[in-house]
XYZ file of C-alpha atoms in Angstrom:
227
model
C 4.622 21.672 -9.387
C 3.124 21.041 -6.229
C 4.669 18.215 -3.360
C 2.708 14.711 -3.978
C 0.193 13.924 -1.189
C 0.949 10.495 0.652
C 0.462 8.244 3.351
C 2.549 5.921 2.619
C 4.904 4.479 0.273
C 5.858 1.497 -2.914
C 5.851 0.643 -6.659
C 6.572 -2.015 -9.533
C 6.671 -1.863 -13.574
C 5.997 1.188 -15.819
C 2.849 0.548 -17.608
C 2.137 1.682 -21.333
C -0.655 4.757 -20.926
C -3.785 3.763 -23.639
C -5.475 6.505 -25.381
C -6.820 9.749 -24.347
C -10.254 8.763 -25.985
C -10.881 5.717 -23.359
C -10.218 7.537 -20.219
C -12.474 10.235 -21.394
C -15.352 8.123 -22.584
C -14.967 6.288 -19.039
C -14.798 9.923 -17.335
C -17.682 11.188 -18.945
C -19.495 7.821 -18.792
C -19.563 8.110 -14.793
C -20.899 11.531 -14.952
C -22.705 11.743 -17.547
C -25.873 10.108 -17.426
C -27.437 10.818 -20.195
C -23.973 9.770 -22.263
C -24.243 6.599 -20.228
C -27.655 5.582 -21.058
C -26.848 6.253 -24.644
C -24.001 3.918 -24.846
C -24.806 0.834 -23.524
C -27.926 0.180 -25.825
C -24.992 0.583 -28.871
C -21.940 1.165 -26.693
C -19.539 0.556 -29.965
C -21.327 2.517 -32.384
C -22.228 5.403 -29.799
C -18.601 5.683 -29.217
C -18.063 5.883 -32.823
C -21.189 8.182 -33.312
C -19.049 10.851 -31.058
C -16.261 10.732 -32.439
C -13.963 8.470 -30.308
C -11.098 6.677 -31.617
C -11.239 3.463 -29.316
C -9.728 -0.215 -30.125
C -11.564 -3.528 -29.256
C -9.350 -3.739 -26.694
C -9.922 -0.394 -25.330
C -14.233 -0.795 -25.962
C -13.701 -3.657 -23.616
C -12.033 -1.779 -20.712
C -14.043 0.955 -21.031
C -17.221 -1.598 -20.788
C -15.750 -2.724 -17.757
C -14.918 0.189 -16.400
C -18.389 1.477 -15.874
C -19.918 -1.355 -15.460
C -18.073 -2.023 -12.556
C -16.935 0.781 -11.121
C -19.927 3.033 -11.056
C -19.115 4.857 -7.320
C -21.437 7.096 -6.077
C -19.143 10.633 -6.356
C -18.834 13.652 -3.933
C -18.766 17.332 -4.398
C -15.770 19.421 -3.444
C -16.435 23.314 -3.992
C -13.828 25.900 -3.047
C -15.290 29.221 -2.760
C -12.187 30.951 -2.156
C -10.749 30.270 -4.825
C -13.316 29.420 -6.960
C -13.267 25.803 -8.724
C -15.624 22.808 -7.941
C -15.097 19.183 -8.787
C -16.782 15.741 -7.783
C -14.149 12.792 -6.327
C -15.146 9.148 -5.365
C -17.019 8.742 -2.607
C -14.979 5.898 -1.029
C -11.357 8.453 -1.274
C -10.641 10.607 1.635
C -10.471 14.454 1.501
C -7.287 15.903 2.763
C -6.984 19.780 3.069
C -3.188 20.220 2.792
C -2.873 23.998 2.498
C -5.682 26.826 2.229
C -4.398 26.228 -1.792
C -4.280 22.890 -1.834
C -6.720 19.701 -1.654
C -5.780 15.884 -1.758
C -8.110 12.743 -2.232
C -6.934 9.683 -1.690
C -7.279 6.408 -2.829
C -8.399 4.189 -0.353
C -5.969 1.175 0.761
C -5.442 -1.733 -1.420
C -4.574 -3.768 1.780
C -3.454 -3.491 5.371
C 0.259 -3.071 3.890
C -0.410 -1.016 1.296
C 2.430 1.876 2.202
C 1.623 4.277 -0.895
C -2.038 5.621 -1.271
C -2.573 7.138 -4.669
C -3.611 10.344 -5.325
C -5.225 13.452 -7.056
C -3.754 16.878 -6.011
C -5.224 20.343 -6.815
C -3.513 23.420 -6.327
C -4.216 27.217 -7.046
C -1.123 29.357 -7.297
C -1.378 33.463 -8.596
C 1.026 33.932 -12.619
C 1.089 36.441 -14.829
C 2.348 33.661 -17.535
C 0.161 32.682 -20.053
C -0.260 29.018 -19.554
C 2.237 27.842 -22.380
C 4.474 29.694 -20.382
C 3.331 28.429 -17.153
C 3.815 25.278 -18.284
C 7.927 25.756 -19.761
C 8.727 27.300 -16.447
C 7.639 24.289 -14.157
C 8.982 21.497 -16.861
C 11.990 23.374 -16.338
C 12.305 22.330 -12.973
C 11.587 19.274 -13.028
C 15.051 17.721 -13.460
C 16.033 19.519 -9.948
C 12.486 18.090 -8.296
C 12.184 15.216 -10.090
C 15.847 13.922 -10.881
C 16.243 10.967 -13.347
C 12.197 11.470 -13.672
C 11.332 10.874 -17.768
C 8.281 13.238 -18.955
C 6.303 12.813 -22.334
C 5.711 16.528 -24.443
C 2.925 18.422 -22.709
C -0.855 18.346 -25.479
C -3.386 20.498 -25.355
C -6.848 19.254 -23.852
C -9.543 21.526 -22.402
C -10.570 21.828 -18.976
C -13.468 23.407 -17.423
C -14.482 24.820 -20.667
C -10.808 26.378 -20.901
C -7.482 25.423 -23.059
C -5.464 23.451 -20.682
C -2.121 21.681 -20.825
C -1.790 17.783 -19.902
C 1.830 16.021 -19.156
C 2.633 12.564 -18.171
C 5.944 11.530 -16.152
C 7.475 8.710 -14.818
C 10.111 7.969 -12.664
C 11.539 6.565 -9.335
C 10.001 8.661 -6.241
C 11.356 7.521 -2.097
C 12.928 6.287 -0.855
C 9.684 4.465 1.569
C 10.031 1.710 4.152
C 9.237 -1.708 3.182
C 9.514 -5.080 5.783
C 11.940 -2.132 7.538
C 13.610 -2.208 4.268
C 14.175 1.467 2.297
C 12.679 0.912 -1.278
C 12.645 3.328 -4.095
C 9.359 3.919 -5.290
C 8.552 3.435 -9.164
C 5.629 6.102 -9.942
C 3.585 7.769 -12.481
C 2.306 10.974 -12.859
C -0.626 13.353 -14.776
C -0.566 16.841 -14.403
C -2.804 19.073 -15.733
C -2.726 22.779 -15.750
C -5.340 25.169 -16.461
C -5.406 29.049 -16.492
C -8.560 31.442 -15.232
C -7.676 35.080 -14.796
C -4.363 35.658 -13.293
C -4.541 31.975 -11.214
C -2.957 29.119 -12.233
C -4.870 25.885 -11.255
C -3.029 21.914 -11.383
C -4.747 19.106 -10.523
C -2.273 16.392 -10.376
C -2.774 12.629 -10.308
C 0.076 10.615 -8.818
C 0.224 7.072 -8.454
C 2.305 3.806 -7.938
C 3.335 2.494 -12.110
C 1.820 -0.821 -11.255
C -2.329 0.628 -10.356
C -1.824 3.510 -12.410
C -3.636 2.609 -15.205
C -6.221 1.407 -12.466
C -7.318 4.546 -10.892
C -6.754 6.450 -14.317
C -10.842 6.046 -15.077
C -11.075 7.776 -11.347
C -8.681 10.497 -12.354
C -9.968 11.318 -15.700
C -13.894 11.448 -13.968
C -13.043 14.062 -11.647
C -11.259 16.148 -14.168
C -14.548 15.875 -16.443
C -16.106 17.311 -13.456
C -13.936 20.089 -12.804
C -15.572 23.627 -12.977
C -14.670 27.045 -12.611
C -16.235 30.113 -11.499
């Protein structure tokens, strides 16, 4: 699993994650145009029409969602090792590693010490990616200690099967007012397999905005390709 990206550093309360329908509605919904100009006409009974399994609740924040939050998106392509994706246009691009690439969220204020993130990283395996996936959850407990993780589902990514885990857990310690502060975080990771290279796009964020930048998160993994 690769290192989180940061800039800085915080967190609050663990937040309940909602269904895996409404962040991919909203993810397709700000790519998608044609799936966006066919929902809002009928946005509850489209939703249905497709198959989604939303609540009222969920209909609502999805509404939301992209009706306010329809950023204009960028286009990262790696040609070395082959994947392409689109990220908000108001995140910054970080090149970490000539295998790795971090956006990040911009700053919530002047004192915001943690800047949420989305990861990717391309490593070489001759796993299959069940067995990908069992070797890094092994190590979590030594890179993650006292870090709680849900079972890994399958979803599919770029066309391909793909493996999706959430985790939670206390991540620092950072500097607040001068003060050390453990940091209470959340984290998506997502692993897909092309050939012998093992791709994770990771999405890493303080427990209290996670849910917040989740629409983000879920677009550019809609947009993730392949080659």
């Amino acid at each position: 699993m690769a290192i989180y990206c940061k800039e800085g550093e915080s967190v609050k309360k663990h937040k309940r994650m909602s269904s895996r329908d409404l962040w991919t509605v909203i993810g397709r919904g700000k790519l998608d145009v044609s799936f966006r100009d066919r929902l809002f006409p009928h946005f509850d009974q489209t939703v249905k029409d497709e198959g989604y399994k939303l609540s009222d609740a969920e209909l609502v924040q999805a509404k939301h969602a992209l009706d306010d939050g329809m950023e204009n998106y960028l286009v990262h392509t790696d040609f070395s090792y082959g994947f392409r994706l689109k990220y908000p246009s108001d995140w910054r691009k970080l090149v970490l590693a000539p295998n790795e690439v971090c956006f990040l969220s911009p700053p919530e204020s002047p004192t915001d010490i943690f800047q949420d993130n989305v990861v990717v990283n391309v490593g070489e395996t001759n796993l299959s990616l069940r067995e990908q996936v069992d070797s890094e959850m092994s190590q979590v407990p030594s890179v993650f200690p006292n870090w709680a993780s849900r079972q890994p589902y399958g979803v599919t990514v770029a066309n391909l099967p793909a493996q999706r885990l959430q985790l939670a857990g206390q991540m620092g310690p950072g500097l607040r007012n001068n003060q050390p502060e453990m940091m209470l975080t959340q984290m998506t990771v997502v692993w897909v397999v092309k050939g012998k290279r093992i791709y994770r796009i990771e999405y890493t964020a303080e427990a209290r905005v996670y849910a917040k930048f989740m629409p983000q998160f879920q677009a550019m993994l809609e947009s993730f390709e392949l080659s």
